[in-house]
Amino acid sequence: MKWLDRLELRLGRYAIPGLTRIIAVFSVIAWIISKFNPAYLNILVLNRADVLAGAVWQLVSFTIVPQVSDSFLFIPIEHSSAVWMVFYAWMLWSFGDALEEEWGSFRLNAYIGLGMLGTIANTFLFGVPGTFSSINLSILFAVATLAPELPIQPLLFFTVPIKWVALVFAILFAGVPFLFGSILVKLLIVLSFTNYLFFFAPMWVRRWRGRREVQGRRVADGPTARGATAEARTIHQCKTCGRTDGTNPELEFRVSGNDGEDYCQDHLPKTR
């Protein structure tokens, strides 16, 4: 992306190294504080009315709201949020490191920043409370796009390629709502994954065009066309196997002194 390259030349020195590590650490701290003061997270979640009333810190603080649950597979389990917190922090830390290694600090910062802008837009346009959930998912989707076969243990019991985990989340939280939701829901989803679309939509378009071009060439060079072309190039044809220098240009052909016929290098008879 040329625009991102130009932006990096100008602003690259301001990039924050290890940004996802910082978010993971502060998310753990926020979770610990919330165990003693459950209302604490309410002042971190992005809320339009609060920001307009002066709580401008929420434009940033929503990124450290931990995405945890007190249940497992919708079954309430005591203290399960601690397990989810560990998994959540690990995912942010390790997946963020993977993206930073692939892209560099500036591009990772830009990816998260675009995700934040999408979340802020949803909050101010539609009044939806803002958290880090969609950005968190977009990080998962980015890693799955760049390294689809990366093995992970989503339920700590078995290992699967990350692409399947990302696919399940994409269907549940983006695909189904987008297909069956209202126009408002569709717009919410698009804004929520602004960063992924900016970074990866051009790549998907290029791949689609590449496949179309390949299919077009295959149609143009169908069996009849290929056969006609090969036949037009044919000078030698092996009397034994029928291969020609048109269909098998890698072969060498010789005229046998025995019978004056053409033979390929594999079937050339011995001279009498």
XYZ file of C-alpha atoms in Angstrom:
272
model
C 0.000 0.000 0.000
C 1.767 3.086 -1.274
C -0.169 5.485 0.944
C 0.951 3.560 4.010
C 4.563 3.534 2.830
C 4.479 7.320 2.437
C 2.864 7.706 5.837
C 5.497 5.511 7.436
C 8.282 7.640 5.969
C 6.785 10.715 7.618
C 5.501 9.302 10.907
C 7.356 6.032 11.394
C 9.540 7.454 14.148
C 6.459 8.010 16.326
C 5.400 4.341 16.267
C 5.008 2.633 19.636
C 6.937 -0.672 19.766
C 5.139 -3.566 21.442
C 1.778 -1.790 21.420
C -0.255 -4.978 21.839
C 1.939 -5.994 24.773
C 1.163 -2.691 26.446
C -2.572 -3.160 25.841
C -2.404 -6.723 27.188
C -0.642 -5.655 30.397
C -3.047 -2.791 31.083
C -6.001 -5.072 30.319
C -4.814 -7.451 33.023
C -4.436 -4.531 35.458
C -7.939 -3.288 34.589
C -9.348 -6.783 35.135
C -7.664 -7.072 38.548
C -9.015 -3.673 39.628
C -12.503 -4.675 38.455
C -12.411 -7.674 40.809
C -12.296 -5.218 43.721
C -14.431 -2.528 42.083
C -16.859 -3.972 39.477
C -17.953 -0.481 38.420
C -14.411 0.401 37.374
C -14.777 -0.911 33.836
C -17.743 1.391 33.236
C -15.457 4.414 33.225
C -13.224 2.769 30.611
C -15.848 1.702 28.060
C -16.314 4.227 25.254
C -19.633 5.996 25.696
C -20.764 8.914 23.543
C -22.580 10.777 26.329
C -19.631 10.414 28.701
C -17.112 11.696 26.145
C -19.304 14.668 25.306
C -19.553 15.357 29.039
C -15.767 15.482 29.335
C -14.599 11.850 29.713
C -12.186 12.181 26.798
C -9.924 9.435 28.185
C -12.497 6.921 26.985
C -11.299 7.582 23.415
C -8.265 5.504 24.417
C -9.223 3.646 27.594
C -11.733 1.414 25.813
C -8.785 -0.474 24.322
C -7.881 -1.970 27.717
C -11.360 -3.191 28.643
C -10.735 -6.956 29.040
C -12.850 -9.220 26.854
C -13.547 -12.036 29.315
C -16.501 -14.151 30.361
C -17.822 -15.820 33.502
C -18.942 -18.855 31.533
C -17.582 -21.573 29.282
C -19.662 -22.577 26.262
C -22.467 -20.502 27.842
C -22.278 -22.530 31.077
C -21.592 -20.288 34.105
C -18.399 -21.368 35.842
C -16.960 -19.679 38.903
C -13.600 -18.001 38.362
C -13.651 -18.843 34.642
C -12.984 -15.188 33.860
C -9.434 -15.677 35.177
C -8.824 -18.393 32.583
C -10.291 -16.234 29.846
C -8.165 -13.302 31.005
C -4.999 -15.359 30.664
C -6.070 -16.552 27.212
C -7.037 -13.029 26.159
C -3.734 -11.517 27.293
C -1.769 -14.325 25.675
C -3.595 -13.856 22.384
C -2.983 -10.105 22.323
C 0.655 -10.535 23.262
C 1.583 -13.383 20.908
C -0.572 -12.430 17.921
C 0.496 -8.808 18.220
C 4.131 -9.897 18.256
C 3.533 -11.994 15.130
C 2.018 -9.040 13.283
C 4.738 -6.670 14.455
C 7.410 -9.080 13.250
C 5.694 -9.287 9.870
C 4.804 -5.606 9.436
C 6.935 -3.590 11.813
C 5.768 -1.354 14.655
C 4.327 1.424 12.507
C 2.020 -0.798 10.470
C 0.785 -2.586 13.562
C 0.099 0.817 15.138
C -1.754 1.883 11.996
C -3.800 -1.330 11.994
C -4.894 -0.863 15.590
C -5.411 2.873 15.047
C -7.756 2.278 12.106
C -9.650 -0.235 14.214
C -9.991 2.344 16.970
C -11.337 4.905 14.495
C -13.949 2.395 13.349
C -15.034 1.710 16.919
C -15.182 5.420 17.732
C -17.258 6.040 14.598
C -19.750 3.360 15.634
C -20.050 4.887 19.091
C -20.573 8.459 17.955
C -22.756 7.690 14.952
C -24.956 5.001 16.453
C -24.417 5.210 20.217
C -22.917 1.713 20.468
C -20.657 1.310 23.545
C -17.087 0.873 22.383
C -14.714 -1.879 23.508
C -11.675 -3.605 22.044
C -13.680 -6.644 20.906
C -13.780 -5.971 17.157
C -10.132 -4.867 17.082
C -9.235 -8.012 18.970
C -11.025 -10.096 16.348
C -9.381 -8.150 13.539
C -5.968 -9.066 14.985
C -7.006 -12.721 14.903
C -8.209 -12.354 11.307
C -4.960 -10.646 10.276
C -2.788 -13.423 11.690
C -5.040 -16.070 10.112
C -4.737 -14.313 6.744
C -0.961 -14.036 6.888
C -0.279 -17.453 8.477
C -3.401 -19.607 7.985
C -1.725 -22.869 9.040
C -0.413 -21.512 12.353
C -1.439 -24.082 15.023
C -3.253 -22.842 18.126
C -5.230 -24.421 20.982
C -8.519 -22.493 21.159
C -10.023 -24.645 23.923
C -6.733 -25.838 25.450
C -7.659 -29.424 24.520
C -6.628 -29.832 20.885
C -4.613 -28.031 18.231
C -6.124 -26.658 15.027
C -4.879 -24.293 12.306
C -5.732 -20.701 13.141
C -7.633 -20.294 9.865
C -10.459 -22.517 11.153
C -10.752 -20.622 14.436
C -10.820 -17.329 12.547
C -13.419 -18.716 10.140
C -15.747 -19.699 12.992
C -15.452 -16.262 14.590
C -15.864 -14.538 11.241
C -19.071 -16.460 10.531
C -20.538 -15.922 14.002
C -19.628 -12.278 14.528
C -19.452 -10.879 11.001
C -20.827 -13.182 8.323
C -24.211 -14.152 9.759
C -25.038 -10.693 11.172
C -23.993 -9.066 7.900
C -26.097 -11.407 5.750
C -29.239 -11.328 7.869
C -28.934 -8.014 9.701
C -30.382 -4.654 8.819
C -28.541 -1.953 6.897
C -27.515 -0.489 10.238
C -26.012 -3.802 11.347
C -24.136 -4.109 8.056
C -22.694 -0.624 8.483
C -21.702 -1.385 12.069
C -19.812 -4.475 10.942
C -18.028 -2.657 8.119
C -16.931 0.130 10.461
C -15.888 -2.395 13.118
C -13.477 -4.053 10.710
C -12.276 -0.954 8.898
C -8.667 -1.843 9.640
C -8.903 -5.339 8.182
C -10.646 -4.069 5.062
C -8.032 -1.336 4.502
C -5.143 -3.763 4.895
C -6.450 -6.906 3.230
C -9.262 -6.032 0.800
C -6.737 -4.967 -1.910
C -4.979 -8.325 -1.504
C -8.241 -10.268 -1.885
C -9.122 -8.221 -4.980
C -5.706 -8.941 -6.530
C -6.085 -12.655 -5.839
C -9.570 -12.682 -7.354
C -8.355 -10.880 -10.463
C -5.418 -13.268 -10.715
C -7.730 -16.275 -10.621
C -9.968 -14.704 -13.252
C -6.974 -14.090 -15.510
C -5.751 -17.676 -15.068
C -9.215 -19.051 -15.819
C -9.432 -16.809 -18.866
C -6.115 -18.110 -20.178
C -7.194 -21.694 -19.564
C -10.365 -21.127 -21.565
C -8.414 -19.463 -24.365
C -5.808 -22.263 -24.329
C -8.318 -25.100 -24.098
C -7.566 -28.673 -25.196
C -8.431 -27.953 -28.831
C -6.348 -24.785 -28.937
C -3.426 -26.453 -27.186
C -3.607 -29.421 -29.500
C -3.703 -27.201 -32.578
C -0.752 -25.178 -31.325
C 1.257 -28.283 -30.536
C 0.402 -29.802 -33.890
C 1.527 -26.631 -35.653
C 4.900 -26.833 -33.936
C 5.393 -30.554 -34.596
C 8.383 -31.512 -36.721
C 9.357 -34.849 -35.189
C 7.123 -37.631 -33.856
C 8.414 -40.729 -32.133
C 7.325 -43.834 -34.046
C 7.257 -45.872 -30.812
C 5.405 -43.673 -28.276
C 3.824 -41.030 -30.487
C 5.258 -38.074 -28.545
C 6.265 -35.050 -30.596
C 8.586 -32.104 -30.194
C 5.417 -29.985 -29.988
C 3.834 -31.822 -27.073
C 7.150 -32.623 -25.346
C 9.667 -29.914 -26.224
C 12.005 -31.147 -23.475
C 12.763 -34.334 -25.426
C 15.407 -34.803 -28.084
C 14.421 -36.488 -31.333
C 16.639 -38.319 -33.832
C 16.163 -39.955 -37.197
C 17.140 -43.616 -36.984
C 19.615 -44.876 -39.506
C 17.856 -48.218 -39.465
C 14.531 -47.204 -40.949
C 14.703 -43.464 -41.452
C 11.908 -42.861 -38.900
C 11.845 -40.330 -36.032
C 12.356 -41.562 -32.490
C 12.561 -39.754 -29.136
C 15.614 -40.070 -26.944
C 13.927 -42.795 -24.899
C 13.127 -45.060 -27.822
C 15.919 -44.497 -30.308
C 16.862 -47.994 -31.563
C 20.432 -49.159 -31.582
C 22.247 -48.825 -34.860
C 22.753 -52.158 -36.589
